[in-house]
CSV table of C-alpha atoms and ligand atoms in Angstrom, one decimal:
chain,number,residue,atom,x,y,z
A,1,UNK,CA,72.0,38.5,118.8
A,2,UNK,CA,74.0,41.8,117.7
A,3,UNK,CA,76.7,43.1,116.8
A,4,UNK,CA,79.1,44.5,119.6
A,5,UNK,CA,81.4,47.7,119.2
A,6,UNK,CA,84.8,46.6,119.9
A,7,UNK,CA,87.3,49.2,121.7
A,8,UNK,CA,91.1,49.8,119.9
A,9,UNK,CA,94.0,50.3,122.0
A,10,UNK,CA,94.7,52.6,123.6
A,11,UNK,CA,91.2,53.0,125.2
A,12,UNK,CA,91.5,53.2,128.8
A,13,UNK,CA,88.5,51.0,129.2
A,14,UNK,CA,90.5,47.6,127.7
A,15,UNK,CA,92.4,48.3,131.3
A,16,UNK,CA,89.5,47.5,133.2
A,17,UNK,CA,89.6,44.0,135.5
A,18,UNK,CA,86.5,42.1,134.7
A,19,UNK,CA,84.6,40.4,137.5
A,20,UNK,CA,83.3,36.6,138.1
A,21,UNK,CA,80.0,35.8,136.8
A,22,UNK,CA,78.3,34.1,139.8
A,23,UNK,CA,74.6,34.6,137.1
A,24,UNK,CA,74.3,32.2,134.3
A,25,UNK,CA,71.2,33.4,133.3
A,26,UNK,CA,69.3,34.6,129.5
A,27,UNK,CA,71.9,37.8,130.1
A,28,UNK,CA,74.6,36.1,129.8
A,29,UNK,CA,73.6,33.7,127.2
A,30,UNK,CA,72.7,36.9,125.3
A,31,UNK,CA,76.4,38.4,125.7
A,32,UNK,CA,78.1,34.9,124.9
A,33,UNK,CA,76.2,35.2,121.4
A,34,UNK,CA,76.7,38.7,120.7
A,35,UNK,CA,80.6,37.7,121.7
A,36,UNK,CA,80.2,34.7,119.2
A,37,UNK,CA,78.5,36.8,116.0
A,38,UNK,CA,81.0,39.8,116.8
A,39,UNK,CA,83.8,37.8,116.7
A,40,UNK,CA,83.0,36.3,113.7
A,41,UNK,CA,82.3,39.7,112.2
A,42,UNK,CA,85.5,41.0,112.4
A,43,UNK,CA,87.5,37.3,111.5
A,44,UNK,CA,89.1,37.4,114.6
A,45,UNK,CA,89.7,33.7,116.6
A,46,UNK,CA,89.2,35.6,120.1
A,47,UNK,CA,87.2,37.8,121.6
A,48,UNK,CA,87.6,38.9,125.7
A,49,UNK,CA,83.8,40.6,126.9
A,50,UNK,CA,86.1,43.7,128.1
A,51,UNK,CA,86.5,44.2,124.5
A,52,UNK,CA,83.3,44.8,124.3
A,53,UNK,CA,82.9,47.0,127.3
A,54,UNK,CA,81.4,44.0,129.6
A,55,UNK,CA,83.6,43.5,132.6
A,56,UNK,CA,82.8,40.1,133.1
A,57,UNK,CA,85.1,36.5,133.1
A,58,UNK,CA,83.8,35.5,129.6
A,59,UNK,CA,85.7,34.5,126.4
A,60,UNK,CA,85.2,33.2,123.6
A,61,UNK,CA,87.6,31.3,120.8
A,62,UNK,CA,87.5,29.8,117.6
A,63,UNK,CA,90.5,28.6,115.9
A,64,UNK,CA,89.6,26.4,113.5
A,65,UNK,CA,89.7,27.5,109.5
A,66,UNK,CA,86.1,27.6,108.9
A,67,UNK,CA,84.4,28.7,112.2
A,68,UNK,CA,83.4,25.7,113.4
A,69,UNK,CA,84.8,25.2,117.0
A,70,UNK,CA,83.5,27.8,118.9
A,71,UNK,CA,84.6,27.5,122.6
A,72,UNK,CA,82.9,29.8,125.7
A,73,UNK,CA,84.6,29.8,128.8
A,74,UNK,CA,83.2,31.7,131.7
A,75,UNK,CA,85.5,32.6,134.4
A,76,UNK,CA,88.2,31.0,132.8
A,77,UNK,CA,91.6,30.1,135.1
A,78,UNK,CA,94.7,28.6,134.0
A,79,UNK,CA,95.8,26.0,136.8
A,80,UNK,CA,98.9,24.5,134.9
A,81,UNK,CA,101.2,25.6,132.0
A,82,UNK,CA,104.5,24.2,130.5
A,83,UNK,CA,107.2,25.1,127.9
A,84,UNK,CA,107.2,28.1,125.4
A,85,UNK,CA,106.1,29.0,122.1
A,86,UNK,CA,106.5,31.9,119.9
A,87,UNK,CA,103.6,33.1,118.0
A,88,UNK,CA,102.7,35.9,115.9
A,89,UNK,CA,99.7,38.0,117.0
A,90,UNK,CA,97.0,40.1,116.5
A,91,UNK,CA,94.2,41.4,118.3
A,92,UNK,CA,91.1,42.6,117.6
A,93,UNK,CA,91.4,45.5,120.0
A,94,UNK,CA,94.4,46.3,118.0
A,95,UNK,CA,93.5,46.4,113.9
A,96,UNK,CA,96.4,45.2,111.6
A,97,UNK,CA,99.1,45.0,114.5
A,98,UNK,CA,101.1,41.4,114.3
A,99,UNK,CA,103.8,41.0,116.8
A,100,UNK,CA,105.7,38.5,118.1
A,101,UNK,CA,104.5,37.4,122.0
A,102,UNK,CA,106.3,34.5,123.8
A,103,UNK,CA,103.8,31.9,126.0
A,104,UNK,CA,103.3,29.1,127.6
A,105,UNK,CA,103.5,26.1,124.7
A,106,UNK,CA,101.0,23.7,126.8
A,107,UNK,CA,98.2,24.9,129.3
A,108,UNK,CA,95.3,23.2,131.4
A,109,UNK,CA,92.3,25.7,131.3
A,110,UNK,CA,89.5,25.1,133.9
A,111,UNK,CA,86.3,27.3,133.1
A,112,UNK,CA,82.3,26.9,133.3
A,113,UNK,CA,79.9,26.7,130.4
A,114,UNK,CA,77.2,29.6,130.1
A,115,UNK,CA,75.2,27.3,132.1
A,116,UNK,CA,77.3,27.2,135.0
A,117,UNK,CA,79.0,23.6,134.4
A,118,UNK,CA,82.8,23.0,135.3
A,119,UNK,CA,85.4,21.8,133.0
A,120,UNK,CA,88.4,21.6,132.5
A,121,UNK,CA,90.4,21.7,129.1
A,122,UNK,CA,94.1,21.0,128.1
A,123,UNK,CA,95.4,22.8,125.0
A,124,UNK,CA,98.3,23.5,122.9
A,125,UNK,CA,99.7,25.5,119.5
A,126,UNK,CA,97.9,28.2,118.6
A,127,UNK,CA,94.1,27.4,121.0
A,128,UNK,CA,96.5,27.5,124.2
A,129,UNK,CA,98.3,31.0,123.0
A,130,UNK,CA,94.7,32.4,121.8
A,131,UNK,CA,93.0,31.0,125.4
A,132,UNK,CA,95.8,33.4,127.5
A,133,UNK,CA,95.4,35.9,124.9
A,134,UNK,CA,91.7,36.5,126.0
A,135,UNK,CA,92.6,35.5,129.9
A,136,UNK,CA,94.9,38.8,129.8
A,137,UNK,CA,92.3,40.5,128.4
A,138,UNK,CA,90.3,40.4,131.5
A,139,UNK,CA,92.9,41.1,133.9
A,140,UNK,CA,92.9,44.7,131.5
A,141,UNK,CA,96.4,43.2,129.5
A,142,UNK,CA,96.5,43.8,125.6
A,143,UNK,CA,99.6,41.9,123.9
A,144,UNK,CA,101.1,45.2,122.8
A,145,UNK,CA,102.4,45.4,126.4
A,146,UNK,CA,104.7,42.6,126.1
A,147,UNK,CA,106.6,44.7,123.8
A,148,UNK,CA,109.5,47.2,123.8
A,149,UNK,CA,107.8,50.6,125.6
A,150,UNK,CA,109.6,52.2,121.9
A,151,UNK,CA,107.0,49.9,120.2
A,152,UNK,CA,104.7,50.2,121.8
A,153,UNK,CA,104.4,53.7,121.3
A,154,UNK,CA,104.6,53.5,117.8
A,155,UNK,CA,101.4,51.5,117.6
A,156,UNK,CA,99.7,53.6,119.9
A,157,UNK,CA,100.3,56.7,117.6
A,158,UNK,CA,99.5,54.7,114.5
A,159,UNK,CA,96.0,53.6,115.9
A,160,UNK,CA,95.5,57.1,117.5
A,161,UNK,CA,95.8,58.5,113.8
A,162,UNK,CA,93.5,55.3,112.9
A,163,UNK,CA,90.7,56.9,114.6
A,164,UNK,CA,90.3,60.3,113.4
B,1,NI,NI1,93.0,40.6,121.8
């Protein structure tokens, strides 16, 4: 396992659209893990592979308190959704950044394993908003663009100064 760079907004490269996996081979075992640990590393309950430069169909999530529910999903496809919940959030690809982001309060996931295996989840509260969190993330959305363009801009300075 290793660690994995993550990319901050605005880096063009977090508007990349990550392709199906069709190989679940070592590879991607490999990336699911390095996903996992990096994930971890940085406290965060989400991590999309296109933060970490892959542009593949992989997440992974963990929203329990104590990191013990780690979920993979491999080209992961919401097929239902219902009602609407407002959550505060934050992104990895975004350091320090909270905002408010409206969703979908109840969502049926369906999604392989890293071995290739269908299944299908439903979730709610704060797994369903983290789960199309990460699914924007591959279709190159960050949850900064569900806000005002004027806010927006304002975070994109502040994490433009971050880096230098
Ligand atoms: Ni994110």
């Amino acid at each position: 396992m290793a660690l994995r760079t993550v990319l901050v907004f605005p880096d063009s490269r977090l508007r990349n659209i990550a392709k199906r996996i069709s190989h679940f081979d070592d590879e991607l075992s490999t990336l699911a893990a390095d996903m996992a640990e990096t994930m971890y590393a940085e406290n965060g309950i989400g991590l999309a592979a296109i933060q970490i430069n892959e542009q593949k169909r992989i997440i992974t999530v963990d929203v329990s308190e104590d990191q013990s529910a780690l979920m993979t999903f491999v080209n992961p496809e919401i097929i239902n959704s219902s009602g609407k919940q407002i959550c505060q959030e934050g992104c990895l690809s975004v350091p320090e950044i909270y905002a408010e982001v409206t969703r979908a309060e109840k969502i049926t996931v369906e999604a392989q394993n890293i071995k290739g295996e269908k299944f299908t989840l439903e979730a709610d509260d704060l797994l369903a908003v983290c789960i199309q969190h990460e699914i924007d993330h591959l279709d190159g959305k960050v949850f900064v663009d569900y806000l005002s363009p004027a806010k927006r801009q304002r975070i994109q300075k502040k994490m433009l100064k971050r880096k230098t």
